Coordinates of C-alpha atoms (C1' of nucleotides) in Angstrom, one line a residue:
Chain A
X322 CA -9.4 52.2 33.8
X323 CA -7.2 54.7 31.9
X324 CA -4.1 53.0 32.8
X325 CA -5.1 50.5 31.1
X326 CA -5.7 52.5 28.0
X327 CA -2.5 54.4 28.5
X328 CA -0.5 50.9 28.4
X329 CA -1.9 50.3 25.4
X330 CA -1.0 53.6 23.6
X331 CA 2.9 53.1 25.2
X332 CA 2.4 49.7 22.8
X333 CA 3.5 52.1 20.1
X334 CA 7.0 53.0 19.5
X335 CA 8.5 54.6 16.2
X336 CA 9.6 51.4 15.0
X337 CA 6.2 50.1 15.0
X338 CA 3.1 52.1 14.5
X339 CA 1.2 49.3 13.6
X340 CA 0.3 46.2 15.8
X341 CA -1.8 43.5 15.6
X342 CA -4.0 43.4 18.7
X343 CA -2.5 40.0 20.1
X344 CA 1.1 42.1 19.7
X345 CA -0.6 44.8 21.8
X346 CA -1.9 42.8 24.3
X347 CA 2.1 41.2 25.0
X348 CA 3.6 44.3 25.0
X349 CA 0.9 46.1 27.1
X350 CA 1.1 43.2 29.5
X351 CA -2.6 43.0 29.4
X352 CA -5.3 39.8 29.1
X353 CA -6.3 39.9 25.1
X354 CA -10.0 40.0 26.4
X355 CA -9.5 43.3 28.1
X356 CA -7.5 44.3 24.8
X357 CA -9.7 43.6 22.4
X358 CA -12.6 45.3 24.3
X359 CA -10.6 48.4 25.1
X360 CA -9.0 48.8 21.1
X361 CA -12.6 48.4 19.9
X362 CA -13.9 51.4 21.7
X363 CA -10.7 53.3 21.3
X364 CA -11.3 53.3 17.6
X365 CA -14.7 54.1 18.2
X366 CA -13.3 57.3 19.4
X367 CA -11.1 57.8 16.9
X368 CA -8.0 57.5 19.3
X369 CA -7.1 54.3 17.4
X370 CA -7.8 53.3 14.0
X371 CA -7.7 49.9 11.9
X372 CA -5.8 49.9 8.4
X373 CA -6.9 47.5 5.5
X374 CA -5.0 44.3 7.3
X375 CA -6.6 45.6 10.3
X376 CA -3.4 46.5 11.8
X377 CA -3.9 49.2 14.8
X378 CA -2.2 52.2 14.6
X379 CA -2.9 55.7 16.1
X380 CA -5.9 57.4 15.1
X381 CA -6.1 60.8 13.3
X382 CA -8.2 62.0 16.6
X383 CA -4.6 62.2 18.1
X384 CA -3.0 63.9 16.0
X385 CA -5.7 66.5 15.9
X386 CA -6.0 66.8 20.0
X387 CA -1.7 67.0 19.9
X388 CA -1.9 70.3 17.2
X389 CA -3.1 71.9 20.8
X390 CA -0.5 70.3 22.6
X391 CA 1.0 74.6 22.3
X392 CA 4.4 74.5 24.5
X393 CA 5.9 71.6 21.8
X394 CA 4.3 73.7 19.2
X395 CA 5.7 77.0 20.1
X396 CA 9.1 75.7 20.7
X397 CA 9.3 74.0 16.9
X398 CA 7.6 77.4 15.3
X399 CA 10.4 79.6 16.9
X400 CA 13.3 77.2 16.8
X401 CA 12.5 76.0 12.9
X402 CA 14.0 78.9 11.3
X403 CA 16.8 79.3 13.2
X404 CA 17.9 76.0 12.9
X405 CA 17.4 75.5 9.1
X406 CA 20.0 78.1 9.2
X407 CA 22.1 76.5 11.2
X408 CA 21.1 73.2 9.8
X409 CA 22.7 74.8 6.1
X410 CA 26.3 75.8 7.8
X411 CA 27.0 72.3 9.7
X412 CA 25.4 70.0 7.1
X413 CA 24.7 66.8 9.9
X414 CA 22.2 66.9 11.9
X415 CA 20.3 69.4 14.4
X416 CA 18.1 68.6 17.2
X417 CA 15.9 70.2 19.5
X418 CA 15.0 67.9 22.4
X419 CA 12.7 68.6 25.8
X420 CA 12.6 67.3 29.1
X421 CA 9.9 64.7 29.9
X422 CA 9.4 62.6 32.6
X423 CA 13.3 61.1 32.7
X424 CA 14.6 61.1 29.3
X425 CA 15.1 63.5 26.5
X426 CA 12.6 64.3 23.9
X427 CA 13.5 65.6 20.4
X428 CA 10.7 68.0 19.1
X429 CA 12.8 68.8 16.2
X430 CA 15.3 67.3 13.9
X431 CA 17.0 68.4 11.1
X432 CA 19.6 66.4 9.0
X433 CA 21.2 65.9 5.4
X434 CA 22.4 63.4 3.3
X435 CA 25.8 61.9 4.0
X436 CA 25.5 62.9 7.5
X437 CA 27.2 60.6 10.9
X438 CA 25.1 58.0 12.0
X439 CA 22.5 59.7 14.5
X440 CA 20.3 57.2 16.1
X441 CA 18.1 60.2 17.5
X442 CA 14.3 60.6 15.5
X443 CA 11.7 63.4 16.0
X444 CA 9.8 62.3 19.0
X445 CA 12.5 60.2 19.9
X446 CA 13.7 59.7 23.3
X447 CA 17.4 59.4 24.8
X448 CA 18.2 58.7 28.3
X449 CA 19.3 62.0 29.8
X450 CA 22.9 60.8 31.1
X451 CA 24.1 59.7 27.5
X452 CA 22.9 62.5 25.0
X453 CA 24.6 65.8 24.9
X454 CA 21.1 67.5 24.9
X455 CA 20.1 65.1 28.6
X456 CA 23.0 66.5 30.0
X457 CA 21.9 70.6 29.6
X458 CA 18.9 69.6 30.3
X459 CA 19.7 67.4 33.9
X460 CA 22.4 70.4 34.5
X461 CA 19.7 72.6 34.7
X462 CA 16.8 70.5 36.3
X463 CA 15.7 70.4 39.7
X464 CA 18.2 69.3 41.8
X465 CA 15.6 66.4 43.3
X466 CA 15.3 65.2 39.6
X467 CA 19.7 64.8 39.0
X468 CA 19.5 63.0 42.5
X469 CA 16.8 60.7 41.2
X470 CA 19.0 60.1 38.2
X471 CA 22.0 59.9 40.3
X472 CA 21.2 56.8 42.5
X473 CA 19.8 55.2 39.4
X474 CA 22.0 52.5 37.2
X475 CA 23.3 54.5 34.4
X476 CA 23.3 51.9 31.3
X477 CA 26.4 52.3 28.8
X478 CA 25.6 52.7 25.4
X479 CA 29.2 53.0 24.2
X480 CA 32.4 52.5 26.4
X481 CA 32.5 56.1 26.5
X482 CA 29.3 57.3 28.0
X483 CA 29.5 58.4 31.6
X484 CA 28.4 55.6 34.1
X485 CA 29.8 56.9 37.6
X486 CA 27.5 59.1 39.3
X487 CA 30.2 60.9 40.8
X488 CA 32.2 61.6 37.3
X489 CA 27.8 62.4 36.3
X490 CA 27.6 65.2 38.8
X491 CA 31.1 66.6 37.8
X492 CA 29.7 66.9 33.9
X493 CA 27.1 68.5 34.8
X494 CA 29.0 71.2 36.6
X495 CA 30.8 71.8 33.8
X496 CA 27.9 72.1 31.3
X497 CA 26.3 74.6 34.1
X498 CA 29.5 76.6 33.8
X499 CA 30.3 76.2 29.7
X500 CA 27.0 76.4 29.1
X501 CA 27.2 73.7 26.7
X502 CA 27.5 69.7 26.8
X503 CA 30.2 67.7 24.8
X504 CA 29.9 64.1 24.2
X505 CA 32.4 62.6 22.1
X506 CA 31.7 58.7 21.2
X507 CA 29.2 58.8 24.2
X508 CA 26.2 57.2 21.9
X509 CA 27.8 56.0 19.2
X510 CA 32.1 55.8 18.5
X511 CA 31.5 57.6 15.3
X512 CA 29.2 60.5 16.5
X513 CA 30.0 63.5 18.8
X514 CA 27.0 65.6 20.3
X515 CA 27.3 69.0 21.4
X516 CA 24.6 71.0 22.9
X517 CA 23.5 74.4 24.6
X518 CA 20.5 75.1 26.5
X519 CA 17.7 77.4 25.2
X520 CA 16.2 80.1 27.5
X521 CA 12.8 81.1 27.1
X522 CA 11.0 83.2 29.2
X523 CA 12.1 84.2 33.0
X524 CA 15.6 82.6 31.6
X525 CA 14.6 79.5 32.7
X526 CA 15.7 76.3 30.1
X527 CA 13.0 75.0 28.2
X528 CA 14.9 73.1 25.7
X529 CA 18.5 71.8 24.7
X530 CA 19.6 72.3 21.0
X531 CA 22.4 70.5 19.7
X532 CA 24.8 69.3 17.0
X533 CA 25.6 65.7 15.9
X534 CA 29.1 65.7 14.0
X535 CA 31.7 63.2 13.2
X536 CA 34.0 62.9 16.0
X537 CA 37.1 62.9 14.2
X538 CA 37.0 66.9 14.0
X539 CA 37.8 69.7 15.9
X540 CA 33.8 70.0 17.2
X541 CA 34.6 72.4 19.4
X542 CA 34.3 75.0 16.6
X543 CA 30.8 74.7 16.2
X544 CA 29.9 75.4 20.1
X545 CA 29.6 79.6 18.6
X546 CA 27.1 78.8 15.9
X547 CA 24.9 76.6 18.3
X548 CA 24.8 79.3 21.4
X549 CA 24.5 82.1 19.1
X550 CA 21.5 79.8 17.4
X551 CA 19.8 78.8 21.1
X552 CA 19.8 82.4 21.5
X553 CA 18.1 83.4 18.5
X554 CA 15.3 81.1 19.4
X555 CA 15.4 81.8 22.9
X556 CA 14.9 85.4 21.9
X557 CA 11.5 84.6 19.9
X558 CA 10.6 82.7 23.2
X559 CA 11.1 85.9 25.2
X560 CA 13.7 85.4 27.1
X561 CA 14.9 88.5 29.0
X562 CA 11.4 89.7 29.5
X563 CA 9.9 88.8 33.1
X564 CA 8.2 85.5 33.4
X565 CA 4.8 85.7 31.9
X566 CA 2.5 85.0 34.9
X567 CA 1.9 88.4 35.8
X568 CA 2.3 91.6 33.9
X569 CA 4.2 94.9 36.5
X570 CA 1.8 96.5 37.4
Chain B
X75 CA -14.6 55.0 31.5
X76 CA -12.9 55.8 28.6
X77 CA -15.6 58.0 26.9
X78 CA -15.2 60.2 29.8
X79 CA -11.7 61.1 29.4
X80 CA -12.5 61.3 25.1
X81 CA -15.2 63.9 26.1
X82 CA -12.6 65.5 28.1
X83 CA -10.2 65.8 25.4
X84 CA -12.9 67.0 23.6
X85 CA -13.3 70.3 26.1
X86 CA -10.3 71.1 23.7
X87 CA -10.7 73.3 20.6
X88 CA -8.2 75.0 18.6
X89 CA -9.7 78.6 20.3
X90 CA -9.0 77.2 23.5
X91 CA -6.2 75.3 24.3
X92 CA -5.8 76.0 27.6
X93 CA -9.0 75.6 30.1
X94 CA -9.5 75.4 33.8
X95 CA -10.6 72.6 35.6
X96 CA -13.9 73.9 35.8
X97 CA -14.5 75.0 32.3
X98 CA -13.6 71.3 31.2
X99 CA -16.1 70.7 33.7
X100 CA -19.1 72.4 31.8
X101 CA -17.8 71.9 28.8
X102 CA -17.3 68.2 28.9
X103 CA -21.2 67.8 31.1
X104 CA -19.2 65.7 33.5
X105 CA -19.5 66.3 37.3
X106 CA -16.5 68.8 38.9
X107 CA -15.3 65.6 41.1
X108 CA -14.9 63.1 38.5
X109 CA -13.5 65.9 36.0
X110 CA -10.9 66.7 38.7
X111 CA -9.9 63.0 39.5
X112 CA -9.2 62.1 35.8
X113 CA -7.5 65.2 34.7
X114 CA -5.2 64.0 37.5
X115 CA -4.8 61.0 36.2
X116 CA -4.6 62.4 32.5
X117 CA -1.9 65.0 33.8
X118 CA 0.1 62.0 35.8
X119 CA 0.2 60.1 32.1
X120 CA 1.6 63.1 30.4
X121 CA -1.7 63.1 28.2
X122 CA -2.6 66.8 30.0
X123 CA -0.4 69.2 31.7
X124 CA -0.9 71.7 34.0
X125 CA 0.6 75.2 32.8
X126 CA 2.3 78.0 35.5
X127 CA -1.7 79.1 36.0
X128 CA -2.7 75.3 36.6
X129 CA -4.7 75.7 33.1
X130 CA -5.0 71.9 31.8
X131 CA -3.0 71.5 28.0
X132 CA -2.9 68.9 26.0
X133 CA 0.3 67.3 26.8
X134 CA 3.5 66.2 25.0
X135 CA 2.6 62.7 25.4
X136 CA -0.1 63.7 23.2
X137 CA 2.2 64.7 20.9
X138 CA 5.0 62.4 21.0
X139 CA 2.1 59.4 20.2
X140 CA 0.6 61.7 17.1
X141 CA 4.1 61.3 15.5
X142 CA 3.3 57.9 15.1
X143 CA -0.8 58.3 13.2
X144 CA 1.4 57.8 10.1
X145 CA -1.7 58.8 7.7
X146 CA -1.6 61.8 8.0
X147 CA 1.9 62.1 8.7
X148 CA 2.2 60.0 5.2
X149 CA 0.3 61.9 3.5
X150 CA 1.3 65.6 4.6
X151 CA 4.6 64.5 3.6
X152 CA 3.7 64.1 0.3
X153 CA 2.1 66.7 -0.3
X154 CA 3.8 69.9 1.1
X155 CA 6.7 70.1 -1.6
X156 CA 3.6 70.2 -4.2
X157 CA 2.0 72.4 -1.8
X158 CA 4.6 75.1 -1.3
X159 CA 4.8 75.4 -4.9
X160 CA 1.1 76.0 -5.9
X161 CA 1.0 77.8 -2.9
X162 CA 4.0 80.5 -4.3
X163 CA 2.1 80.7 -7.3
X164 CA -1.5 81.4 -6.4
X165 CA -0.5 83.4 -3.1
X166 CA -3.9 83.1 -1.2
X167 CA -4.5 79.7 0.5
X168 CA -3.8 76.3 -0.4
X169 CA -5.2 73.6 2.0
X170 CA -5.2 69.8 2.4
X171 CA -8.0 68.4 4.1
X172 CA -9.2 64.3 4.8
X173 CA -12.5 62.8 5.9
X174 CA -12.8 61.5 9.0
X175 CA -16.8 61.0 10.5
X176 CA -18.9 63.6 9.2
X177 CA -16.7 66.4 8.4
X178 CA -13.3 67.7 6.5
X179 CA -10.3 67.7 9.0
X180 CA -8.0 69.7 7.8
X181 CA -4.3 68.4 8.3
X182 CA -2.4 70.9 6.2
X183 CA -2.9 74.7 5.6
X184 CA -0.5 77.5 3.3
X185 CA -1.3 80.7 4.0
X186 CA 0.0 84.5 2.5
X187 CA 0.4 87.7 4.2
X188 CA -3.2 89.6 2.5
X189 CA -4.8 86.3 1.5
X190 CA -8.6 86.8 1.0
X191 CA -10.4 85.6 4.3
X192 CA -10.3 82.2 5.6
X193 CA -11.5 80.4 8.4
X194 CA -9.6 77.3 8.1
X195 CA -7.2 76.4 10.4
X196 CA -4.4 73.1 10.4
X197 CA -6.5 70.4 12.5
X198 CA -9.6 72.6 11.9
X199 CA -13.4 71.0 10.7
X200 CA -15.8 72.0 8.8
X201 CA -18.8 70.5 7.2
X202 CA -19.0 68.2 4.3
X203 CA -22.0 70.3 2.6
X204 CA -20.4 73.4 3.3
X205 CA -16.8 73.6 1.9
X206 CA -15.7 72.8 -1.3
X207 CA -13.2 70.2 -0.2
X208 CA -16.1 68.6 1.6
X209 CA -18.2 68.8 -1.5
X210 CA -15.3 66.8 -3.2
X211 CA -14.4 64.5 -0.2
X212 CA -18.6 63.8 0.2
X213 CA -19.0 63.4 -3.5
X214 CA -16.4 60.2 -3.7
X215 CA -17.4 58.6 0.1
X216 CA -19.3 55.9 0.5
X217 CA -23.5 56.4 -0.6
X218 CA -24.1 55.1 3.0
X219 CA -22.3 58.7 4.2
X220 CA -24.3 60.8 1.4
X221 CA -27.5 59.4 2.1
X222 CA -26.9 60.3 6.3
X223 CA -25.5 64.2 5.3
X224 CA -28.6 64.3 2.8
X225 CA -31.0 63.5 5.1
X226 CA -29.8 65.8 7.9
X227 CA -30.3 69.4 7.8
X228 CA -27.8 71.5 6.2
X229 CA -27.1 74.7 8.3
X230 CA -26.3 77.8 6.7
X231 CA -22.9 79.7 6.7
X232 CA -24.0 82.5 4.1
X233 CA -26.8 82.9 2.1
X234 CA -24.7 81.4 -0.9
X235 CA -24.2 77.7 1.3
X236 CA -26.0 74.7 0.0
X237 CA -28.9 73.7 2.0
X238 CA -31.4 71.8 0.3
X239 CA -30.7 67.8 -0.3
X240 CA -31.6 67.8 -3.8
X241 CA -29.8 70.8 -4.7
X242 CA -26.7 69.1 -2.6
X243 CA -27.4 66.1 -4.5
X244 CA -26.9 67.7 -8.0
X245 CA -23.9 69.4 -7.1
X246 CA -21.7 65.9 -6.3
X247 CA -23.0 64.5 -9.2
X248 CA -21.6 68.0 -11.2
X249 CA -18.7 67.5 -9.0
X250 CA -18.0 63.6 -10.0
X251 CA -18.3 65.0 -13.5
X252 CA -16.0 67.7 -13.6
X253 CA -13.6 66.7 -11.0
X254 CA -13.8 69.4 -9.5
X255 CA -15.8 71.6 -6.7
X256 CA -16.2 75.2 -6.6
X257 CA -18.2 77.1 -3.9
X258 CA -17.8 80.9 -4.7
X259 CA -19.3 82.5 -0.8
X260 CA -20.3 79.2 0.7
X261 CA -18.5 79.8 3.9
X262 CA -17.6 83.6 3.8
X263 CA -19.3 86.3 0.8
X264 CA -15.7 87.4 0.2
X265 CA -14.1 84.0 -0.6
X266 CA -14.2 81.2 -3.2
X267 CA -13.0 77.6 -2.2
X268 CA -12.3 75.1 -5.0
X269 CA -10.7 71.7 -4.3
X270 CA -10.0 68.7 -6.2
X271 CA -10.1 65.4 -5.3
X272 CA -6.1 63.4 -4.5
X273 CA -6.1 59.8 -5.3
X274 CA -3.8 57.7 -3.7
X275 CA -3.2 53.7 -3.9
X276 CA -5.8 51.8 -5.7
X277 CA -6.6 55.1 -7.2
X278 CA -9.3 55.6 -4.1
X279 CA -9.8 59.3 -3.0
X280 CA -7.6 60.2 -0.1
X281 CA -7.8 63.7 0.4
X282 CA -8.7 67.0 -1.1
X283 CA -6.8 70.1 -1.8
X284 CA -8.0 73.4 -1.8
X285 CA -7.6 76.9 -2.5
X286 CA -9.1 80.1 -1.0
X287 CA -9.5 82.8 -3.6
X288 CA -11.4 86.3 -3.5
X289 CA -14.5 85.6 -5.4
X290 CA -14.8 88.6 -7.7
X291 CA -12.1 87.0 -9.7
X292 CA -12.3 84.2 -12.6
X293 CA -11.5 81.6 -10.2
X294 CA -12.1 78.9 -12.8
X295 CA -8.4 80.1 -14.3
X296 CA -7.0 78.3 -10.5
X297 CA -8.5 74.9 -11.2
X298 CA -5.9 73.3 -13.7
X299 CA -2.5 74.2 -11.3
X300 CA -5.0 72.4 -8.5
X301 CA -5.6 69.7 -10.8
X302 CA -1.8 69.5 -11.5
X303 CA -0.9 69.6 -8.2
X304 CA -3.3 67.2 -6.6
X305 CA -1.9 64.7 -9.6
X306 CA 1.7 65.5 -8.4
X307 CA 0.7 64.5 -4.8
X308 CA -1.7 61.2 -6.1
X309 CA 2.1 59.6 -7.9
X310 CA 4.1 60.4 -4.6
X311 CA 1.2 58.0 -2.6
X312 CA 1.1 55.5 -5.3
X313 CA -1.5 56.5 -7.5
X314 CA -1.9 54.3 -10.6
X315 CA -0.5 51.2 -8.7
X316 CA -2.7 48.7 -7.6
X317 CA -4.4 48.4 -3.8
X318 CA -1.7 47.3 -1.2
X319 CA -3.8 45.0 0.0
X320 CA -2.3 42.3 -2.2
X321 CA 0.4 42.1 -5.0
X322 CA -1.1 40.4 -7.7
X323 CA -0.1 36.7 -7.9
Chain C
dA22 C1' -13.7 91.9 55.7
dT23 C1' -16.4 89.7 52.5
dC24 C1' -17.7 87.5 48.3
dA25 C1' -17.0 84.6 44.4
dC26 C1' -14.9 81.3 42.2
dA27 C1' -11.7 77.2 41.5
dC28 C1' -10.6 73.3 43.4
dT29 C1' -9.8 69.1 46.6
dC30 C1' -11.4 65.6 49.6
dC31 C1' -14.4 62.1 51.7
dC32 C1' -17.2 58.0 51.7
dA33 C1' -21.2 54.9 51.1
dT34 C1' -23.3 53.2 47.0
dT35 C1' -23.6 50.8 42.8
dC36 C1' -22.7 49.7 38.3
dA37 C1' -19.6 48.6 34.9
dA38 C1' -15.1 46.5 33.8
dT39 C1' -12.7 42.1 34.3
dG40 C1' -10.6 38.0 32.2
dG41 C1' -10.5 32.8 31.7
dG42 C1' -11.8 30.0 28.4
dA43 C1' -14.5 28.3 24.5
dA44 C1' -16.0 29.3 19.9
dT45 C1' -15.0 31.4 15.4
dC46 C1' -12.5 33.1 11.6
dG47 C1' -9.0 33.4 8.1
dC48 C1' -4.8 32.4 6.2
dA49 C1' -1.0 29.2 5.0
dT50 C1' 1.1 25.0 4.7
dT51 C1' 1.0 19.8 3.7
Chain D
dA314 C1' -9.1 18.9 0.8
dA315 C1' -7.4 18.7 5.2
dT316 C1' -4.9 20.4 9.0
dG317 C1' -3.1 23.7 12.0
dC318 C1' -1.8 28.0 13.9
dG319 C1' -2.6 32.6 15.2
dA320 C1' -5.6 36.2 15.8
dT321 C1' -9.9 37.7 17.4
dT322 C1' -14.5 37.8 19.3
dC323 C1' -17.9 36.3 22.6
dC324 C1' -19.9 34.9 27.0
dC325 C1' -20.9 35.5 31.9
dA326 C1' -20.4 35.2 37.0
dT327 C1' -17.5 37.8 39.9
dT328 C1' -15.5 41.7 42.1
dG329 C1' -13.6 45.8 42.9
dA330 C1' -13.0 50.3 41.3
dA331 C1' -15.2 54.6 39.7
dT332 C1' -18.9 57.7 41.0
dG333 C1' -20.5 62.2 42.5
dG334 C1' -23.0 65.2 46.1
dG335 C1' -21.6 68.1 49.2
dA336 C1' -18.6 69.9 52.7
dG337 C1' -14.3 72.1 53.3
dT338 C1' -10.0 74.8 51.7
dG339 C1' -7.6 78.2 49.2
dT340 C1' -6.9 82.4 46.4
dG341 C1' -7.8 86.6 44.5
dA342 C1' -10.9 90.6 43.8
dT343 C1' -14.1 94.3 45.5

DNA sequence: ATCACACTCCCATTCAATGGGAATCGCATT
DNA sequence: AATGCGATTCCCATTGAATGGGAGTGTGAT
């Protein structure tokens, strides 16, 4: 069953991309039997593949299938420039992240030496109440997915993140009507994220770009360079122009 | 089954990364039913996604689990400062391209504004007989791979591609020897592909790196900056060190 | 209005996945 | 050497889930 499979590829997180199959079968909750038999023919696929200690890992098949994955792809290609040059005024660290499913997903990440602690990696994932880039993104999501969120448990990461709905669903009418997200301390007491939606085609938000600073600082200043930035990209997206489906006739 | 929903990911090709339902379908030889039931199920795992014409896309699951095939991630890595830099120099194509089953994958690709032609593309394939990084990839694989490509038959890209065994034979033995293949029209009359072999840990052959060059010129005069560079790439994997496998005692 | 194409749904059949446990392997410690 | 632990593979009777042909629905084009 491809569940089954699918448990077994969620095994893999960025802190380990390598598991022994006993490992896989815990974390995948599945009988080491069913395992086995289902890693074997994986990597006879080339979905999975076996290093020299015969650790698992993902298999180059995957990353081949994912250079077709286009929507991520697009997004990086047009956003990359624009943010290295944005990336060069703050110095800390620049992120692009997506909706998926219920969390955040950075696509993109830029950062430098020296820069605050920024817990965020490139296909990452932050819960969307905490981050600065969740919080465009929920502001701007279907209203059935912020209820969802809404009568959810909102975990606090730091004493400062937002954990009452009700102070939630106030943010987020802020954001809608700044157009950008501030979160000072709200993931780390050190680290302040700020973030803007990008528009791509049909104006409609496809992304959430955003700015991780010290907190100390007047970060407010940098909310000009990251709209004017969203809008570069959003420009090489095609935002303005009508929404693709159809050309006028 | 799971070789159903591999030959369904296999509809995919880089010229067509969106298909309908029905195209995977045909392309995949599976029945429209079951094709429909599991693209639902792929689409419900984030593997696939549906875009605003319901075409099926690889999806940013896909993606999000490719970030952690650390091969090739490791190893494009390494390579594209060395890359970008032979690259600026020769001002055609420079390519990076691994092994995996029967053919060259290509994981990395530098490309010019007027570069000669080139039918390469990042997470493309081509044959091992064909292309001169297969020629070098072929040359250092296993004999149990040789023997299999020598006894198949070697289809023709030009007039100028290798297609006789023995004749294929010689040339990986030239190509151990000099360290070095060259295949002046092979794949297209109006381009020359060299590549050299980069040797990572244990001083085994990990990839190859290439360049695309109009073949009137003395391509020879490119080999020693590929050399160079492919040396360059080798230290940053560990060249020269022993295997992993084991630190000696 | 009609056709062509893309897709979804249904349901009786059947075949292939399941998983507990025993056997094996390989490494590390005593 | 011997012992032990963890990882892995193998086996096989059971069962339940995937299968797919074809009918039915929807959409867009002529």
């Amino acid at each position: 069953m491809l569940s089954r499979a699918v448990r077994i590829f969620g095994a893999f997180d960025p802190e380990n991309p390598a598991l022994t199959l006993t490992e896989i079968s815990r974390r995948a909750c599945l009988p080491l039997a069913t395992t086995g038999r289902m890693v074997d023919e994986l990597v006879r696929h080339g979905l999975l593949q076996r290093d020299a200690r015969r650790y698992v890992r993902i298999g180059v098949r995957m990353w081949e299938l994912a250079q077709r994955a286009s929507p991520t792809l697009d997004l990086r290609e047009a956003a990359m420039p624009f943010m290295e040059d944005a990336q060069a005024v703050v110095g800390h660290s620049t992120q692009l992240g997506v909706l998926d499913g219920e969390e955040v997903l950075f696509v993109e990440r830029l950062s430098a030496p020296g820069a605050v602690v920024n817990i965020t990696k490139i296909a990452g994932r932050l819960p969307l109440h905490a981050s600065s880039a969740g919080l465009v993104l929920l502001a701007h999501a279907p209203a059935e997915l912020q209820d969802r969120i809404l009568t959810r448990p909102l975990p606090a990461m730091t004493p400062d993140t937002i954990t009452d709905p009700a102070m939630l669903r106030a943010t987020l009418a802020e954001v809608r009507q700044r157009g950008c997200a501030f979160c000072p301390g709200h993931i780390h007491p050190d680290a302040t994220g700020i973030a803007v939606p990008v528009r791509g085609a049909g104006d409609r938000v496809v992304a959430a770009l955003g700015f991780v600073v010290p907190n100390d600082e007047q970060a407010w200043w940098r909310t000009g360079l990251l709209q004017a930035t969203a809008r570069g990209i959003g420009r090489r997206l095609g935002a303005g122009a009508a929404t693709v489906t159809r050309p006028s006739p």
